[in-house]
Short mmCIF file of C-alpha atoms and ligand atoms in Angstrom, two decimals:
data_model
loop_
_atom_site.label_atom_id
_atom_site.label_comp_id
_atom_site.label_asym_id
_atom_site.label_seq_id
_atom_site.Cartn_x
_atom_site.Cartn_y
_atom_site.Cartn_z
CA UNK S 24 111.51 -77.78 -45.81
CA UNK S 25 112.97 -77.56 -49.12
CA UNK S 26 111.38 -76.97 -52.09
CA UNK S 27 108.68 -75.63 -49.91
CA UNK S 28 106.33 -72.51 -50.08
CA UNK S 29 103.85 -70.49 -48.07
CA UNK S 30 100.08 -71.43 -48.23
CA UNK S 31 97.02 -70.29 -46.43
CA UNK S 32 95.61 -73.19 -45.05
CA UNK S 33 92.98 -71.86 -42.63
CA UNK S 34 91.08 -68.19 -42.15
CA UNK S 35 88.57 -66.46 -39.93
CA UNK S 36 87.27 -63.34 -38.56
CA UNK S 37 85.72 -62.29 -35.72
CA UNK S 38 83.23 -58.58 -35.89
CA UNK S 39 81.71 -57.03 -32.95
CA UNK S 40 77.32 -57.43 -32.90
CA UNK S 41 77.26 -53.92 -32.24
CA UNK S 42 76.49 -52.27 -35.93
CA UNK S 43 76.84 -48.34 -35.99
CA UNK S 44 75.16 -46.69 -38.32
CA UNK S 45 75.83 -43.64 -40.47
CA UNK S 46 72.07 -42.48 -39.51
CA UNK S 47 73.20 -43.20 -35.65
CA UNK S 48 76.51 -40.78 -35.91
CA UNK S 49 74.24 -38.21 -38.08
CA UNK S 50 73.04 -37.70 -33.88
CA UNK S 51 76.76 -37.57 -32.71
CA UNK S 52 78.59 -35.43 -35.02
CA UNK S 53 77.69 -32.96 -37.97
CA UNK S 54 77.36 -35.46 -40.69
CA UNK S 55 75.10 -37.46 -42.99
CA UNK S 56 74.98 -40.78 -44.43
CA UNK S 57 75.19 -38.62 -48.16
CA UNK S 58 78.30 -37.18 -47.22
CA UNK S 59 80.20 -40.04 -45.45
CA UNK S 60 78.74 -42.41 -48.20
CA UNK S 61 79.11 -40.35 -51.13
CA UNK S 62 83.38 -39.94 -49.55
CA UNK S 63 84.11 -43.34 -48.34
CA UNK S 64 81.65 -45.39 -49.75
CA UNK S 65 80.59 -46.57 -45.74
CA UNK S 66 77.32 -47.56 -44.77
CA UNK S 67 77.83 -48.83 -41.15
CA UNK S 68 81.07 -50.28 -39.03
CA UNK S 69 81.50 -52.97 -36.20
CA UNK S 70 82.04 -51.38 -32.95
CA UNK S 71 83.49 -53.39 -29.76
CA UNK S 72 81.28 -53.88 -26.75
CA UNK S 73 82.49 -53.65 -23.46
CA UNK S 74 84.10 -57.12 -23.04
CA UNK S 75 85.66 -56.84 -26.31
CA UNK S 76 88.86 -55.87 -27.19
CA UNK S 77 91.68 -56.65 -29.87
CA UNK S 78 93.12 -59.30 -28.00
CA UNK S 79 89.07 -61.16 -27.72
CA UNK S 80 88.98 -60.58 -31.52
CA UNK S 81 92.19 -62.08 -32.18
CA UNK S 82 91.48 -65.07 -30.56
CA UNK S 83 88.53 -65.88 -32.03
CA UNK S 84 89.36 -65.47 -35.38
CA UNK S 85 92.54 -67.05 -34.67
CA UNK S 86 90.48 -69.80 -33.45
CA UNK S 87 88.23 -70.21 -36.90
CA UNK S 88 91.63 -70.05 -38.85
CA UNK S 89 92.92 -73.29 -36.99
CA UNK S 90 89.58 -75.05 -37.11
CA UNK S 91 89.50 -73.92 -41.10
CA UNK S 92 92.64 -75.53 -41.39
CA UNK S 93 92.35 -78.97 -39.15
CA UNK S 94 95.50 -77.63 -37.26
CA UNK S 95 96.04 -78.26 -33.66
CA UNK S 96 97.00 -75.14 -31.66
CA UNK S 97 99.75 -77.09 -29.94
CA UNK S 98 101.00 -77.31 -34.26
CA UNK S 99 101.65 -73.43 -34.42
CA UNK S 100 105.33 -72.47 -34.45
CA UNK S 101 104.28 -68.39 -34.55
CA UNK S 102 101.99 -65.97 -33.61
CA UNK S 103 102.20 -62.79 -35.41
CA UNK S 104 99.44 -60.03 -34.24
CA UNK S 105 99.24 -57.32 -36.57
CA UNK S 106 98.06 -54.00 -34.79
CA UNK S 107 98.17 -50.51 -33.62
CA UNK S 108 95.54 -50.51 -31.17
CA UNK S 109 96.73 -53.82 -28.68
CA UNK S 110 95.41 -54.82 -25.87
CA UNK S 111 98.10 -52.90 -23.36
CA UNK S 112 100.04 -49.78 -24.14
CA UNK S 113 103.19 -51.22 -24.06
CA UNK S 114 103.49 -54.92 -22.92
CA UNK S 115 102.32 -58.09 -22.83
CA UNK S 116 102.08 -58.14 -26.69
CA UNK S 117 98.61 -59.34 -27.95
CA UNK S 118 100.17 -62.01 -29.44
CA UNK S 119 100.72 -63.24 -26.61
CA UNK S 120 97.90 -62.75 -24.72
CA UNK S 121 96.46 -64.77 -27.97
CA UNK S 122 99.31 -67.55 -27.70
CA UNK S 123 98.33 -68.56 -24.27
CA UNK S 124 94.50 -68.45 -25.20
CA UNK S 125 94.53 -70.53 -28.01
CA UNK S 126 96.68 -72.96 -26.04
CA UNK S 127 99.93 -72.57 -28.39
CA UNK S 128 102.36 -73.64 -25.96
CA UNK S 129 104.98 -74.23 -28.44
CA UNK S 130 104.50 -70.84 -30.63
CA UNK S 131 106.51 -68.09 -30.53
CA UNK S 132 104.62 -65.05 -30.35
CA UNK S 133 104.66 -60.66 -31.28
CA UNK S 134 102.98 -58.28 -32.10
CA UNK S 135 103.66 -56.34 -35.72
CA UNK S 136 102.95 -52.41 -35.83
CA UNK S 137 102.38 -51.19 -39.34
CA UNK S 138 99.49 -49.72 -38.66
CA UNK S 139 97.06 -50.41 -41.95
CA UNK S 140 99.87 -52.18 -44.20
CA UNK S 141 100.01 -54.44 -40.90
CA UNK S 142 98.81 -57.48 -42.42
CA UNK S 143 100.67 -57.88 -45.67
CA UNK S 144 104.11 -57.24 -43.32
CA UNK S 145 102.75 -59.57 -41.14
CA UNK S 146 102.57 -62.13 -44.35
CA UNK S 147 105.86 -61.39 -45.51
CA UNK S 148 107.36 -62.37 -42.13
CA UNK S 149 105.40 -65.91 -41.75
CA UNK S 150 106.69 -66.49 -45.55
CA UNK S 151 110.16 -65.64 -44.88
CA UNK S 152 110.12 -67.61 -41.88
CA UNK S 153 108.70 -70.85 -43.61
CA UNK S 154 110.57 -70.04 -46.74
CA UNK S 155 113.93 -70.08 -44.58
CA UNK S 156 112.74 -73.49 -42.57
CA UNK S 157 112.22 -72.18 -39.54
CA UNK S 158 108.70 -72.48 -39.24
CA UNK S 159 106.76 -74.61 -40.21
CA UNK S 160 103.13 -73.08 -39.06
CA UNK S 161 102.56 -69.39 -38.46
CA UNK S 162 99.43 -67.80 -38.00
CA UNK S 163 98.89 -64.56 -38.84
CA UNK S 164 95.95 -61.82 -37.17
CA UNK S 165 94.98 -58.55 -38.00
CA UNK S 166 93.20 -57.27 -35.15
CA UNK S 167 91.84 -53.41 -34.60
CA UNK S 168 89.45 -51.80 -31.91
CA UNK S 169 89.73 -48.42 -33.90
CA UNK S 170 86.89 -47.69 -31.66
CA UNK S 171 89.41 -46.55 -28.81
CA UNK S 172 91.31 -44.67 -31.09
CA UNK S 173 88.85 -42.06 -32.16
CA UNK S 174 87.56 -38.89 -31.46
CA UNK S 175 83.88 -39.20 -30.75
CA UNK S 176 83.44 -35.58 -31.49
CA UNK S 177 85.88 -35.49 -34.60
CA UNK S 178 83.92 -36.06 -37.76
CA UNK S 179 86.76 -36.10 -40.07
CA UNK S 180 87.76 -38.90 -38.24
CA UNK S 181 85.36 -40.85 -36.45
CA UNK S 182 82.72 -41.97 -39.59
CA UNK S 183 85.82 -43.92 -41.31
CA UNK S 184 86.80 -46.63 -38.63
CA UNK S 185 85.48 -49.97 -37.71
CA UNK S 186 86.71 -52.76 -35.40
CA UNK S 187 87.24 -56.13 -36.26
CA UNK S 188 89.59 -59.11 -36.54
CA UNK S 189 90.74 -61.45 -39.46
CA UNK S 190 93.28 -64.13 -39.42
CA UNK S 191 94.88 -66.81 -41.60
CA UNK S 192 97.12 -69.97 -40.65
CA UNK S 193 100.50 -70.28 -43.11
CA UNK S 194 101.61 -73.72 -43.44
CA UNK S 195 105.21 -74.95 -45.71
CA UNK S 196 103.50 -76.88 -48.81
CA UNK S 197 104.45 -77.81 -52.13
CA UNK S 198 105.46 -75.22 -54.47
CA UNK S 199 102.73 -75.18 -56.85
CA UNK S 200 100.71 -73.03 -54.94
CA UNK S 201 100.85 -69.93 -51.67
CA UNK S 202 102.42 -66.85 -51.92
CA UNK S 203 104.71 -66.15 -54.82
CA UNK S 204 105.31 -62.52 -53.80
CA UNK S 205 105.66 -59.95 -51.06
CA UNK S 206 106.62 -55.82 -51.93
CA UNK S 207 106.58 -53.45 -48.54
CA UNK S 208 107.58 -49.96 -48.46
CA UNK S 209 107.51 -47.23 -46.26
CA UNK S 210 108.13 -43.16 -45.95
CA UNK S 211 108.54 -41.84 -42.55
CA UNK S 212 108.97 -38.37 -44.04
CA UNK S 213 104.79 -38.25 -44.04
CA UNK S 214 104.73 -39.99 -39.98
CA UNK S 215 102.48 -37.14 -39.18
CA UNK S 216 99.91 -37.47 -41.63
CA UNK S 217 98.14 -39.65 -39.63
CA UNK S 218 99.08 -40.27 -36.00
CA UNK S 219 98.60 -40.76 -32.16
CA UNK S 220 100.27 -37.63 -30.72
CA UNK S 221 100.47 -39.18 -27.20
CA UNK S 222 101.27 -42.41 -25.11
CA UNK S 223 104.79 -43.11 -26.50
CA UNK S 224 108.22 -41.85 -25.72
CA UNK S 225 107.72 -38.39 -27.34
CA UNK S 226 104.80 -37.25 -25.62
CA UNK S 227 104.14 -39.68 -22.46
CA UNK S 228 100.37 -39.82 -21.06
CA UNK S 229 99.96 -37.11 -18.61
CA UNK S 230 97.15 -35.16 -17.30
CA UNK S 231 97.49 -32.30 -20.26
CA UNK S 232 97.69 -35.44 -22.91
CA UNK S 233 94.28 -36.55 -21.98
CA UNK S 234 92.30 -32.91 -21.90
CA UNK S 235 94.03 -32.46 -25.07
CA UNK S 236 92.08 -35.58 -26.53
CA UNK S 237 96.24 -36.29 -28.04
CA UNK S 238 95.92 -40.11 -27.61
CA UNK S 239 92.92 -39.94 -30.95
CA UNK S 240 93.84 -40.57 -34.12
CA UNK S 241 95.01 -37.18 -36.06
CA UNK S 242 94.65 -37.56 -39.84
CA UNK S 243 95.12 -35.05 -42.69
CA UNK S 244 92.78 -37.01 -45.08
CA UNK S 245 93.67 -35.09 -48.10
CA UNK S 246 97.02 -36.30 -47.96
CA UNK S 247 96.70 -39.38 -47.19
CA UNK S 248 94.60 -39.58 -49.87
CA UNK S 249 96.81 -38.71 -52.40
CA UNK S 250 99.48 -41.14 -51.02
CA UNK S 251 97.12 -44.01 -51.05
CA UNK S 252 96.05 -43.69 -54.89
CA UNK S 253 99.55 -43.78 -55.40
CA UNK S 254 101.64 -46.30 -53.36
CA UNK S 255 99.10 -48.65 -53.27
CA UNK S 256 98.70 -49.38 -57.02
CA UNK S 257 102.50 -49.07 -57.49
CA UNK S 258 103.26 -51.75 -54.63
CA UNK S 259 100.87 -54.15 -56.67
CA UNK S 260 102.61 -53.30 -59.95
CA UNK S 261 105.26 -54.57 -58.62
CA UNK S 262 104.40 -57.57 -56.63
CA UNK S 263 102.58 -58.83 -59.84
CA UNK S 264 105.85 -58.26 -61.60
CA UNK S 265 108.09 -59.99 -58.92
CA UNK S 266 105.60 -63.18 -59.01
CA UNK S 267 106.08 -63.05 -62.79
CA UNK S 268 102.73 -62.89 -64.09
CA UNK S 269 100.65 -59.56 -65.32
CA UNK S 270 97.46 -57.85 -64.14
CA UNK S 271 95.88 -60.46 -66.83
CA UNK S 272 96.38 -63.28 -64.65
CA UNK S 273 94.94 -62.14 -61.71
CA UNK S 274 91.56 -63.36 -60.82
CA UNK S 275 90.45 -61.19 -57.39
CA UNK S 276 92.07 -57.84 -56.26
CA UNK S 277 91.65 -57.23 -52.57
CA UNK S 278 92.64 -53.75 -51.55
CA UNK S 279 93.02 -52.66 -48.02
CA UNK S 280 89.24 -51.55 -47.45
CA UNK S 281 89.62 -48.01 -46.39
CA UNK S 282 87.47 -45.86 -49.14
CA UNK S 283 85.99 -46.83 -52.42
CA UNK S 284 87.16 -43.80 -53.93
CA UNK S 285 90.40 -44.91 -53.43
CA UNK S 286 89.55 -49.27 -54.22
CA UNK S 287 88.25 -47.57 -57.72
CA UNK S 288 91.24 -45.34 -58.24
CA UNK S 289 93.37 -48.06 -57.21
CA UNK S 290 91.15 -50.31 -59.71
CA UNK S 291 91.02 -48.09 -62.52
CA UNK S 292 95.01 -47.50 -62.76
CA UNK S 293 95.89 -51.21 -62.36
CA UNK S 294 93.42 -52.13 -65.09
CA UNK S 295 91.49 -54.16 -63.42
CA UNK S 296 87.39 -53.88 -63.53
CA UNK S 297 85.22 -54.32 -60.56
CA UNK S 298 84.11 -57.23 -60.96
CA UNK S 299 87.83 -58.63 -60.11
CA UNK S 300 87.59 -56.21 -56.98
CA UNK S 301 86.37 -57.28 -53.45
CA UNK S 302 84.86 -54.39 -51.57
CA UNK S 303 83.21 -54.96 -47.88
CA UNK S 304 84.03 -51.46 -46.67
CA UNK S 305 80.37 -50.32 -46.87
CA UNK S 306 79.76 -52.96 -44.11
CA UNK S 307 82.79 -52.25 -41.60
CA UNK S 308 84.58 -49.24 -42.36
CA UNK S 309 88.19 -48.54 -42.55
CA UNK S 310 89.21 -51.58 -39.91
CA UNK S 311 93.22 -51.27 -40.89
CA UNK S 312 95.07 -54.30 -40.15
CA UNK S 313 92.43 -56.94 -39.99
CA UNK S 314 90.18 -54.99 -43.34
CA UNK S 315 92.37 -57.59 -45.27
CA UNK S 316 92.37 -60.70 -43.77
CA UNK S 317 88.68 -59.89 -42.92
CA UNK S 318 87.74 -59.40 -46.95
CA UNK S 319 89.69 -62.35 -47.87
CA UNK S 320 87.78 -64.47 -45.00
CA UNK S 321 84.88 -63.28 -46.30
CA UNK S 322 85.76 -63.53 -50.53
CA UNK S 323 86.81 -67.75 -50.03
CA UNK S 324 83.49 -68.11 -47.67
CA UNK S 325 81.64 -66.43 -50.63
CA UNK S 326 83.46 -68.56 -53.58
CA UNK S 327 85.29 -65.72 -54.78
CA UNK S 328 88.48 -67.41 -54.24
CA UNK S 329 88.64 -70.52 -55.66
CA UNK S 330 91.28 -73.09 -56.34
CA UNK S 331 94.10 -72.04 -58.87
CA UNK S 332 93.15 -68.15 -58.50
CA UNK S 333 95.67 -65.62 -58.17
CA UNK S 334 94.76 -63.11 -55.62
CA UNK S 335 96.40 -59.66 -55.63
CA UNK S 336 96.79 -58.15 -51.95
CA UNK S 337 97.73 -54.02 -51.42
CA UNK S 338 97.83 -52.11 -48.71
CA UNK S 339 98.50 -48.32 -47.08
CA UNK S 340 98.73 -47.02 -44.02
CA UNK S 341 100.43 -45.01 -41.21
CA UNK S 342 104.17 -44.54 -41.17
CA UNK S 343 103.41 -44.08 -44.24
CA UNK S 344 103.63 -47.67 -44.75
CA UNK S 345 102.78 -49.74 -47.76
CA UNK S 346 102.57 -53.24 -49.19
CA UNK S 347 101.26 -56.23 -51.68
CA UNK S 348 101.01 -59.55 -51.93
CA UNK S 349 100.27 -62.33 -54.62
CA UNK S 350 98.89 -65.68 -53.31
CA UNK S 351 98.35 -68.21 -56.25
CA UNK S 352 95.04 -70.53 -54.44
CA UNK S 353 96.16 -73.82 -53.58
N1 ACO X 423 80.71 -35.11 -42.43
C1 ACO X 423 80.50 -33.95 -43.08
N2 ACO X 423 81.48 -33.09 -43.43
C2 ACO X 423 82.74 -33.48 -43.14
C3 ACO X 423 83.03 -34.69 -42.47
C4 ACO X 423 81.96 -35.51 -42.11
N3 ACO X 423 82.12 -36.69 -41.49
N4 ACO X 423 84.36 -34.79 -42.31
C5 ACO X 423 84.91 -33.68 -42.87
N5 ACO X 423 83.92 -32.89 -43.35
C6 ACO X 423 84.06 -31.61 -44.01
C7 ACO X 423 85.35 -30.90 -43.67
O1 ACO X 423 85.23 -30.16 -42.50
C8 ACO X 423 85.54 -30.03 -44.89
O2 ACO X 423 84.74 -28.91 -44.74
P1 ACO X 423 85.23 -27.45 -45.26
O3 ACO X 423 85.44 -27.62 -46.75
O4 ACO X 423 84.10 -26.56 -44.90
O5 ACO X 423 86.50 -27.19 -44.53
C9 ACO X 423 84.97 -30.88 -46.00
O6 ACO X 423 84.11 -31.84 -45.40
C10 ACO X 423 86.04 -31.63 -46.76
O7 ACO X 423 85.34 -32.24 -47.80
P2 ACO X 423 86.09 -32.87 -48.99
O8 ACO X 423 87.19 -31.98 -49.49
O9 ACO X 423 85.07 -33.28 -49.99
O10 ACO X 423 86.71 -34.14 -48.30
P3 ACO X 423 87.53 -35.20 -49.04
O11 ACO X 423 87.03 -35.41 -50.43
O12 ACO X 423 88.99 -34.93 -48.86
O13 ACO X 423 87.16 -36.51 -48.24
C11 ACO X 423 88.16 -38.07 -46.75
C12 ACO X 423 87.60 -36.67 -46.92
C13 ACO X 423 87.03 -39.07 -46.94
C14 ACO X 423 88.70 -38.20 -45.33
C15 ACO X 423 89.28 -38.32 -47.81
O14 ACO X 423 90.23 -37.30 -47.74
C16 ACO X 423 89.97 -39.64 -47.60
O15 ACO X 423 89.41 -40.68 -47.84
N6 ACO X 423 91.25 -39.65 -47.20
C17 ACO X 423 91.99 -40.89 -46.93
C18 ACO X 423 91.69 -41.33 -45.53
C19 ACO X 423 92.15 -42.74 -45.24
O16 ACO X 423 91.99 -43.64 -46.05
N7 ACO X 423 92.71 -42.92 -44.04
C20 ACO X 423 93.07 -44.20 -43.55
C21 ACO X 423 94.47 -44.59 -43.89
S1 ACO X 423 94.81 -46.21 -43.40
C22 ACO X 423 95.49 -46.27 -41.81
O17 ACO X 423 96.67 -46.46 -41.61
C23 ACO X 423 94.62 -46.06 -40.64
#
């Protein structure tokens, strides 16, 4: 469609019952609730049950963002699943797994790996998809179960993840409001600062892989720390920039919820005070792909978004990967 842009039209999310507590892993791993609170800023995470996986939480958000949005499934031209922990190693894609579910017959469907930056790539591809006039629907999930990713017994690890899904429906409207900008970025040259040794094509599952616990996540948090108080600010810069409008004009800033330390840091250098910040990590952790679609679920059912807002997006995450997004509120 000409003349046309990218708007979100529907959301939803979709968090286990089961709440872990930072008292609860104070029994499973040296920690406390001062340390991992006084770090990260986390009170408690989301943790999948036994009959639920990525591909359960994908659906049912995916199902709240159609409902938000009046859409019929049968509508959807895409599916786009944004995840590092899908429901099979290699294939079916989530997507879809989620595409039949839903009852998308007509959708296209993948799954997107950036790991934590997932979701604004996964926004970037539904715009340029619309923008081009291929698509006219797209709907876009982040979906984790970190849960299965993790270390029980590795406290540098473990205390920062959460499971969850979020999910929002792209639709072409007019071009006075949806997204105005998209900035990714990545830098291979740090892959291993925070990986999955095993289960690709480097190191394939075998019996060594597993007593070697090489198919957890492997972070070195220092560095990733200093990466994320960098490239995530910096991406925003410039997606605030390439919408043309300044850190003035925007109304909420929703960082990828891994850390306040780093939300604050990010905060502080882009100018912004905290009152113009969402922040939900206390309540689910570091849930990667779907921590921003969850928080801005969660900041429009809340009235934090409103009509006419611009909302700055930014993300980090393995690959290194990074990204941002500005979405003027229709
Ligand atoms: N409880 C208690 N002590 C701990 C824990 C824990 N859960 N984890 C580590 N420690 C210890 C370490 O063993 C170390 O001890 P030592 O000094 O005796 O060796 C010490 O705490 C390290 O403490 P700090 O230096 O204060 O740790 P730091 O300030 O670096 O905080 C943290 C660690 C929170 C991991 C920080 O580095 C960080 O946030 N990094 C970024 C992580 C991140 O955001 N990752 C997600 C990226 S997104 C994606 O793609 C998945």
């Amino acid at each position: 469609m000409l003349g046309s842009r990218a708007r979100i039209s529907g959301w939803g999310k979709s968090l286990p019952e089961r709440v872990l507590t930072n008292a609860e892993l104070e029994k499973m791993v040296e920690t406390s609730d001062d340390w991992i609170h006084s770090r990260t800023g986390i009170r408690e995470r989301r943790i999948a049950g036994p009959n639920e996986t990525t591909f359960t939480l994908a659906v049912e958000a995916g199902r709240q963002a159609l409902r938000a949005a009046g859409t019929a499934a049968l509508d959807v031209d895409l599916i786009i699943v944004c995840t590092f922990s899908p429901e099979f190693g290699g294939m079916p894609s989530t997507a879809s797994l989620v595409q039949h579910a839903l009852g998308a017959t007509r959708a296209g469907a993948f799954d997107l790996n950036a790991a934590c930056s997932g979701f604004i790539y996964g926004l970037a591809m539904a715009q340029a998809t619309i923008n081009a006039g291929m698509n006219d629907t797209v709907l876009v999930i982040g979906a984790e179960t970190m849960s299965r990713l993790l270390d029980w017994s590795d406290r540098s690890t473990c205390v920062l993840f959460g499971d969850g899904a979020g999910a929002t429906l792209l639709q072409s409207g007019p071009e006075s409001a949806g997204l105005l900008s998209c900035v990714l970025g990545s830098d291979g040259s740090g892959g291993e600062l925070l990986y999955v040794p095993a289960g690709g094509s480097r190191h394939p599952a075998s019996l060594q892989s597993v007593e070697g616990a090489q198919h957890f996540i492997r972070m070195n948090g220092k560095e990733v720390y200093k990466f994320a108080i960098t490239a995530a600010p910096r991406a925003a810069l410039e997606a605030v920039a390439r919408a043309g409008l300044s850190m003035e004009d925007v109304d909420l800033f929703i960082p990828h919820q891994a850390n306040t330390r780093i939300i604050h840091s990010a905060a502080a250098s882009l100018g912004l005070t905290l009152e113009r910040v969402f922040i939900n990590v206390d309540r689910y952790g570091n849930t990667s792909a779907a921590s921003i679609p969850i928080a801005l679920c969660e900041a429009v059912e809340s009235g934090r978004i409103g009509p006419g807002d611009t909302v700055l997006l930014s993300g980090f995450g393995g690959g290194l990967t990074w990204g941002a997004a500005v979405i003027q509120w229709g």
